[in-house]
Short mmCIF file of C-alpha atoms in Angstrom, two decimals:
data_model
loop_
_atom_site.label_atom_id
_atom_site.label_comp_id
_atom_site.label_asym_id
_atom_site.label_seq_id
_atom_site.Cartn_x
_atom_site.Cartn_y
_atom_site.Cartn_z
CA MET A 1 71.83 92.32 -242.22
CA GLN A 2 71.99 92.31 -238.39
CA ARG A 3 73.98 88.95 -238.36
CA SER A 4 76.50 90.66 -240.83
CA LEU A 5 76.96 93.83 -238.42
CA MET A 6 77.30 91.38 -235.21
CA LEU A 7 80.10 89.38 -237.35
CA GLY A 8 81.94 92.62 -238.09
CA PHE A 9 81.74 93.93 -234.53
CA ARG A 10 83.35 90.57 -233.38
CA VAL A 11 85.93 90.78 -235.92
CA THR A 12 86.92 94.22 -234.97
CA LEU A 13 86.86 93.34 -231.16
CA LEU A 14 89.08 90.45 -232.09
CA GLY A 15 91.62 92.89 -233.87
CA LEU A 16 91.39 95.16 -231.07
CA VAL A 17 92.41 92.48 -228.72
CA ILE A 18 95.31 91.21 -230.92
CA PHE A 19 96.65 94.71 -231.46
CA GLY A 20 96.72 95.27 -227.89
CA LEU A 21 98.70 92.02 -227.12
CA VAL A 22 101.11 92.83 -230.02
CA ALA A 23 101.64 96.26 -228.58
CA SER A 24 102.97 94.84 -225.13
CA LEU A 25 105.30 92.48 -226.76
CA PRO A 26 108.32 94.96 -226.79
CA ALA A 27 108.62 94.73 -223.22
CA PHE A 28 109.35 91.24 -223.35
CA GLY A 29 111.09 90.72 -226.96
CA VAL A 30 111.42 93.40 -229.48
CA GLY A 31 112.60 96.39 -227.17
CA THR A 32 115.66 96.71 -224.92
CA PRO A 33 116.03 93.10 -223.42
CA MET A 34 116.57 92.96 -219.59
CA GLN A 35 120.16 92.32 -219.34
CA LYS A 36 123.26 92.19 -217.06
CA LYS A 37 124.77 95.74 -216.82
CA SER A 38 127.32 96.41 -219.79
CA ALA A 39 130.62 97.06 -219.74
CA SER A 40 129.90 100.75 -220.68
CA ASP A 41 127.92 101.07 -217.73
CA ASP A 42 130.59 99.72 -215.57
CA VAL A 43 131.94 102.90 -213.47
CA ARG A 44 134.83 100.85 -212.13
CA GLY A 45 138.10 102.13 -213.90
CA ASP A 46 141.87 101.61 -213.92
CA VAL A 47 142.55 104.40 -212.12
CA GLU A 48 144.38 102.59 -208.95
CA GLY A 49 145.79 100.09 -211.24
CA ASN A 50 145.34 96.96 -209.18
CA ASP A 51 141.91 96.89 -207.58
CA GLY A 52 139.75 98.52 -210.53
CA SER A 53 137.52 100.54 -208.47
CA ILE A 54 137.48 104.41 -208.00
CA GLU A 55 135.45 103.53 -204.68
CA MET A 56 138.24 101.34 -203.70
CA GLY A 57 140.74 104.03 -204.57
CA ALA A 58 139.09 106.09 -201.84
CA ARG A 59 139.24 103.42 -199.26
CA LYS A 60 142.84 102.62 -200.10
CA ALA A 61 143.81 106.44 -199.51
CA ALA A 62 142.32 106.11 -196.19
CA LEU A 63 144.94 103.01 -195.04
CA PRO A 64 147.55 104.14 -192.69
CA PRO A 65 150.75 104.98 -194.47
CA LYS A 66 153.47 102.34 -194.53
CA HIS A 67 156.87 103.41 -193.06
CA GLN A 68 160.03 103.06 -194.86
CA ARG A 69 163.26 101.21 -193.87
CA THR A 70 166.45 102.51 -192.77
CA GLU A 71 169.22 101.38 -195.35
CA TRP A 72 171.35 98.49 -193.95
CA TRP A 73 173.19 96.82 -196.60
CA THR A 74 176.78 98.16 -196.38
CA LEU A 75 178.72 96.12 -199.00
CA GLU A 76 180.14 97.25 -202.44
CA LYS A 77 177.61 94.89 -204.36
CA GLY A 78 174.45 93.47 -204.15
CA PRO A 79 171.83 92.59 -202.61
CA TYR A 80 170.23 92.84 -206.30
CA TYR A 81 172.55 91.24 -208.69
CA GLY A 82 170.28 91.68 -211.48
CA VAL A 83 167.66 89.68 -213.40
CA MET A 84 167.85 87.40 -216.07
CA GLY A 85 166.26 89.70 -218.80
CA GLN A 86 168.58 92.51 -217.80
CA GLU A 87 171.51 90.31 -217.86
CA GLY A 88 170.99 88.91 -221.25
CA LEU A 89 170.93 85.15 -220.05
CA ASP A 90 169.28 82.70 -222.01
CA PRO A 91 166.40 81.10 -220.25
CA ASN A 92 167.14 77.99 -221.63
CA ASP A 93 170.97 77.83 -220.66
CA ARG A 94 171.33 74.42 -218.71
CA ALA A 95 174.06 76.60 -216.61
CA LEU A 96 171.59 78.87 -214.86
CA ILE A 97 170.91 78.66 -211.16
CA HIS A 98 168.08 80.07 -209.42
CA SER A 99 168.84 80.98 -205.73
CA ARG A 100 167.28 82.95 -203.14
CA ALA A 101 169.37 86.10 -204.21
CA GLY A 102 168.44 85.73 -207.85
CA THR A 103 169.49 84.11 -211.19
CA PHE A 104 173.20 83.28 -211.82
CA ARG A 105 175.34 81.63 -214.50
CA LEU A 106 177.71 79.01 -213.23
CA ASP A 107 181.13 79.86 -214.77
CA SER A 108 184.30 81.31 -214.00
CA SER A 109 183.23 84.99 -213.67
CA LEU A 110 180.43 84.33 -211.11
CA ALA A 111 182.30 84.88 -208.13
CA GLU A 112 183.38 88.11 -209.20
CA ARG A 113 179.96 89.38 -209.40
CA LEU A 114 179.56 88.66 -205.51
CA PRO A 115 180.53 91.00 -202.74
CA GLY A 116 183.78 89.92 -201.18
CA GLN A 117 182.05 89.38 -197.60
CA LEU A 118 179.63 86.92 -199.10
CA ARG A 119 181.90 84.79 -201.22
CA ARG A 120 183.74 81.80 -200.10
CA ASP A 121 186.42 79.70 -201.57
CA LEU A 122 185.74 76.92 -199.38
CA ASN A 123 183.42 76.81 -196.50
CA LEU A 124 184.52 74.12 -194.17
CA ILE A 125 181.89 72.98 -191.53
CA GLY A 126 182.92 71.03 -188.46
CA GLY A 127 180.41 68.21 -187.34
CA GLN A 128 180.25 65.17 -186.07
CA GLY A 129 181.14 63.36 -189.06
CA GLY A 130 184.28 65.55 -189.52
CA ALA A 131 184.76 68.67 -191.43
CA TYR A 132 182.41 69.11 -194.69
CA ALA A 133 181.28 71.68 -197.36
CA TYR A 134 178.52 72.56 -199.67
CA LEU A 135 179.17 73.16 -203.24
CA VAL A 136 177.08 73.77 -206.21
CA ALA A 137 177.77 71.58 -209.01
CA LEU A 138 176.65 71.38 -212.58
CA PRO A 139 176.63 67.75 -213.75
CA THR A 140 177.54 67.03 -217.47
CA GLU A 141 175.22 66.30 -219.83
CA ASP A 142 176.25 62.61 -219.88
CA MET A 143 175.75 62.21 -216.36
CA TYR A 144 171.84 62.95 -216.99
CA ARG A 145 171.63 60.77 -219.70
CA GLN A 146 173.00 57.80 -217.78
CA GLY A 147 170.10 57.21 -215.43
CA SER A 148 169.80 58.39 -211.71
CA LEU A 149 172.14 60.99 -210.96
CA ARG A 150 171.59 60.42 -207.13
CA LYS A 151 172.93 56.80 -207.85
CA GLN A 152 175.82 57.87 -209.88
CA LEU A 153 176.90 60.32 -207.26
CA GLU A 154 176.67 57.63 -204.50
CA ALA A 155 178.66 55.30 -206.27
CA GLN A 156 181.45 58.23 -206.32
CA GLY A 157 180.90 58.55 -202.65
CA LEU A 158 179.09 62.15 -202.68
CA GLU A 159 176.29 63.18 -201.08
CA LEU A 160 173.30 64.90 -203.32
CA VAL A 161 171.54 67.34 -200.97
CA ASP A 162 169.37 69.36 -203.28
CA PHE A 163 168.43 70.23 -206.92
CA LEU A 164 169.21 74.04 -207.77
CA PRO A 165 167.31 74.58 -211.08
CA LYS A 166 167.82 74.51 -213.81
CA GLU A 167 170.13 71.52 -213.92
CA ALA A 168 172.63 72.43 -211.09
CA ILE A 169 172.74 70.27 -207.93
CA VAL A 170 173.79 70.92 -204.19
CA LEU A 171 176.69 68.31 -202.75
CA ARG A 172 177.63 67.99 -199.12
CA VAL A 173 181.26 67.11 -199.49
CA LYS A 174 183.73 65.64 -196.81
CA ALA A 175 186.67 67.73 -196.40
CA GLN A 176 189.20 64.86 -198.04
CA ASP A 177 186.77 64.93 -200.97
CA ILE A 178 186.71 68.49 -201.98
CA ARG A 179 189.80 68.41 -204.24
CA ARG A 180 188.66 65.23 -205.93
CA VAL A 181 185.20 66.82 -206.60
CA LEU A 182 186.75 70.11 -207.94
CA ASP A 183 189.01 68.06 -210.34
CA SER A 184 186.37 65.67 -211.58
CA ASN A 185 185.38 65.12 -215.09
CA LEU A 186 181.72 64.40 -213.94
CA PHE A 187 180.91 68.29 -213.63
CA ASP A 188 180.87 71.10 -215.97
CA HIS A 189 181.39 73.65 -213.13
CA VAL A 190 181.65 73.42 -209.42
CA GLU A 191 181.22 76.41 -207.25
CA PRO A 192 181.10 76.85 -203.22
CA TYR A 193 177.66 77.63 -201.90
CA HIS A 194 178.44 81.13 -201.27
CA PRO A 195 176.50 83.03 -198.69
CA ALA A 196 175.54 85.65 -201.00
CA PHE A 197 173.26 82.85 -202.55
CA LYS A 198 171.05 82.48 -199.25
CA ILE A 199 169.98 86.35 -198.89
CA GLU A 200 166.74 87.44 -200.35
CA PRO A 201 167.26 90.83 -201.91
CA LEU A 202 164.06 92.48 -200.26
CA LEU A 203 165.58 91.62 -196.84
CA GLY A 204 165.07 94.80 -194.60
CA ARG A 205 163.73 96.71 -197.52
CA VAL A 206 159.86 96.13 -197.32
CA ALA A 207 157.82 98.66 -196.04
CA PHE A 208 155.93 98.19 -192.81
CA TRP A 209 152.47 99.52 -191.34
CA ASP A 210 154.04 98.87 -188.03
CA LYS A 211 156.49 101.86 -187.44
CA ASP A 212 158.30 100.28 -184.31
CA ARG A 213 159.30 97.24 -186.69
CA ALA A 214 160.20 99.56 -189.62
CA GLU A 215 162.56 101.29 -187.55
CA SER A 216 163.90 98.53 -185.50
CA GLU A 217 167.40 97.55 -185.97
CA VAL A 218 166.26 93.79 -185.43
CA PHE A 219 165.04 91.92 -188.10
CA ASN A 220 162.54 89.03 -187.89
CA LEU A 221 163.94 86.21 -190.20
CA ARG A 222 162.65 83.02 -191.64
CA VAL A 223 165.83 80.81 -191.76
CA VAL A 224 165.99 77.38 -193.78
CA SER A 225 168.53 74.84 -193.24
CA HIS A 226 170.28 72.40 -195.60
CA ARG A 227 168.58 69.05 -195.50
CA GLY A 228 170.05 66.64 -192.83
CA GLU A 229 171.51 69.33 -190.81
CA ASP A 230 171.59 69.03 -186.98
CA LEU A 231 168.63 71.59 -185.56
CA GLU A 232 170.50 71.99 -181.85
CA ARG A 233 173.84 72.59 -183.31
CA LEU A 234 172.42 75.62 -185.80
CA THR A 235 170.39 77.14 -183.09
CA ALA A 236 173.47 77.04 -180.98
CA ARG A 237 175.47 79.02 -183.69
CA ILE A 238 172.57 81.39 -184.37
CA GLU A 239 172.42 82.24 -180.47
CA ARG A 240 176.12 82.76 -180.53
CA LEU A 241 175.45 85.56 -182.71
CA GLY A 242 172.97 87.18 -180.56
CA GLY A 243 170.18 85.71 -182.29
CA ILE A 244 166.90 84.74 -180.64
CA VAL A 245 165.20 81.68 -182.03
CA LEU A 246 161.49 82.34 -181.34
CA HIS A 247 160.12 78.99 -183.10
CA GLN A 248 161.75 75.82 -184.88
CA VAL A 249 160.31 73.20 -186.90
CA VAL A 250 161.68 70.22 -188.49
CA ILE A 251 159.65 69.04 -191.85
CA GLY A 252 161.18 66.08 -193.24
CA ASP A 253 164.82 66.44 -192.91
CA ARG A 254 164.95 70.18 -193.21
CA ALA A 255 164.58 72.88 -190.30
CA PHE A 256 162.71 75.91 -190.25
CA LEU A 257 163.29 78.65 -187.91
CA GLU A 258 161.98 81.90 -186.97
CA VAL A 259 164.83 84.18 -185.61
CA ASP A 260 164.90 87.72 -184.17
CA LEU A 261 168.66 88.95 -185.32
CA HIS A 262 170.34 92.53 -185.27
CA PHE A 263 170.74 93.38 -188.79
CA SER A 264 174.66 93.80 -188.52
CA ARG A 265 174.87 90.07 -188.08
CA VAL A 266 172.68 88.85 -190.99
CA PHE A 267 176.06 88.52 -192.96
CA ASP A 268 177.34 86.14 -190.40
CA LEU A 269 174.47 84.32 -190.43
CA ALA A 270 174.78 83.51 -194.25
CA GLY A 271 178.14 82.38 -193.31
CA ILE A 272 176.90 79.46 -191.61
CA GLY A 273 177.32 76.67 -193.64
CA ALA A 274 174.45 74.48 -192.39
CA VAL A 275 171.87 77.59 -193.41
CA ALA A 276 170.20 77.17 -196.92
CA SER A 277 168.35 80.47 -197.06
CA ILE A 278 167.20 83.64 -195.27
CA GLU A 279 164.29 85.65 -195.64
CA GLU A 280 162.29 88.32 -193.56
CA ARG A 281 158.91 87.41 -192.28
CA ARG A 282 156.33 89.60 -193.91
CA GLU A 283 153.71 91.54 -192.14
CA TYR A 284 150.57 90.22 -192.01
CA ARG A 285 146.89 91.78 -190.87
CA VAL A 286 144.19 89.90 -189.50
CA LEU A 287 141.30 89.45 -192.01
CA ASN A 288 143.24 91.15 -194.97
CA THR A 289 142.02 89.16 -197.81
CA VAL A 290 139.99 89.49 -201.10
CA GLY A 291 139.12 85.78 -201.31
CA PRO A 292 140.06 83.03 -203.97
CA SER A 293 139.61 84.18 -207.37
CA ILE A 294 137.27 81.34 -208.00
CA MET A 295 134.69 83.52 -206.02
CA GLN A 296 135.60 86.75 -207.22
CA THR A 297 136.90 86.73 -210.83
CA GLY A 298 136.99 90.99 -210.99
CA ARG A 299 136.63 92.91 -214.24
CA TRP A 300 139.15 91.03 -216.50
CA ASN A 301 135.73 89.01 -217.63
CA ARG A 302 133.14 91.44 -216.38
CA GLY A 303 132.21 89.19 -213.51
CA ILE A 304 130.56 90.27 -210.40
CA THR A 305 132.86 91.29 -207.56
CA PRO A 306 130.94 90.92 -204.25
CA PHE A 307 134.12 91.62 -202.06
CA PHE A 308 134.53 94.57 -203.77
CA ASP A 309 131.09 95.52 -203.54
CA ALA A 310 131.08 94.96 -199.91
CA GLY A 311 134.06 97.19 -199.27
CA ILE A 312 136.65 94.52 -198.87
CA ASP A 313 140.17 95.10 -200.24
CA GLY A 314 143.38 93.49 -199.96
CA GLY A 315 145.14 96.12 -197.97
CA GLY A 316 147.03 97.36 -200.89
CA ASP A 317 148.68 94.14 -202.05
CA THR A 318 148.47 93.44 -205.75
CA ARG A 319 146.99 90.05 -206.83
CA CYS A 320 146.53 89.13 -210.40
CA VAL A 321 144.59 86.19 -211.85
CA GLY A 322 145.59 86.61 -215.63
CA PRO A 323 147.76 88.81 -217.73
CA GLY A 324 146.64 92.29 -219.01
CA PRO A 325 146.08 93.22 -222.63
CA ASP A 326 149.68 93.50 -223.14
CA GLY A 327 150.58 90.15 -221.87
CA ASN A 328 152.26 91.61 -218.63
CA LEU A 329 151.16 89.88 -215.44
CA THR A 330 151.94 93.28 -213.56
CA SER A 331 149.76 95.32 -216.10
CA GLY A 332 147.44 98.06 -214.60
CA ALA A 333 144.55 96.31 -216.42
CA SER A 334 145.55 93.03 -215.46
CA GLY A 335 143.48 90.81 -213.16
CA ASP A 336 142.33 91.79 -209.56
#
């Protein structure tokens, strides 16, 4: 009898121990598991559109205001000549050219869309090798099918300077060869390299934090030459316009110059044949960065955002690492 009672006591004690162990299991398995904070707990929203953080919105509001620029463009057309979608252009059209000023179609009506002051019939340049001009040409499809385009042009005594997507090219042509190129059956269309092609539409329009620079009539420009142009001659031409060349460097066979120039001489600068493109140097702020996307992926995939959490933003610039839910890269709900 005593032995039976002891056995029952042990079984009861063992049952209590097992019950206690089972009762403690929800903390590890069957209850609410330990997990990363869910998306519904994330208080960050899209109220600011490009930084996805209510707190960051407050910080951004504290940034100094940007100062707007004074309108300087005085021509009847430009500097915006429409974008491909608005113009109803076919993105697969081989006659399209993508220039610094925008997208155009190489056809007989192109020149009519450009302001007269930035349009050229022929822009002859006097150089050591004699007078020459830059032309934009669209080679026939047969030329592309017959092998190296450069070799075919060299066989015709023509110099290929650059490619201008989609399939157009830039030629440097001696004065005595211009008529031969215009009448040639090698090209579907030939057009002068108009000064309008060179000017970035945002030039003189981007607001600055620096009030003095925003109100200044002197633009700080980045000027890029055509390949093979003489840097000293180009510098001398810019200085004759009253420009100050602050910095210059040649990379490969192309020159890059930083130039201070009064806004009233920008059109004259574009008229220099050796110039390929003109844009305004942007305003930069020290340590004004969020960091590479491989380090901070943002709310698009609900990853951690250590830079935002530390109070670092991009100074108001929009950066995107992926499309938003509507497929638009500039969507307010797109990547950070």
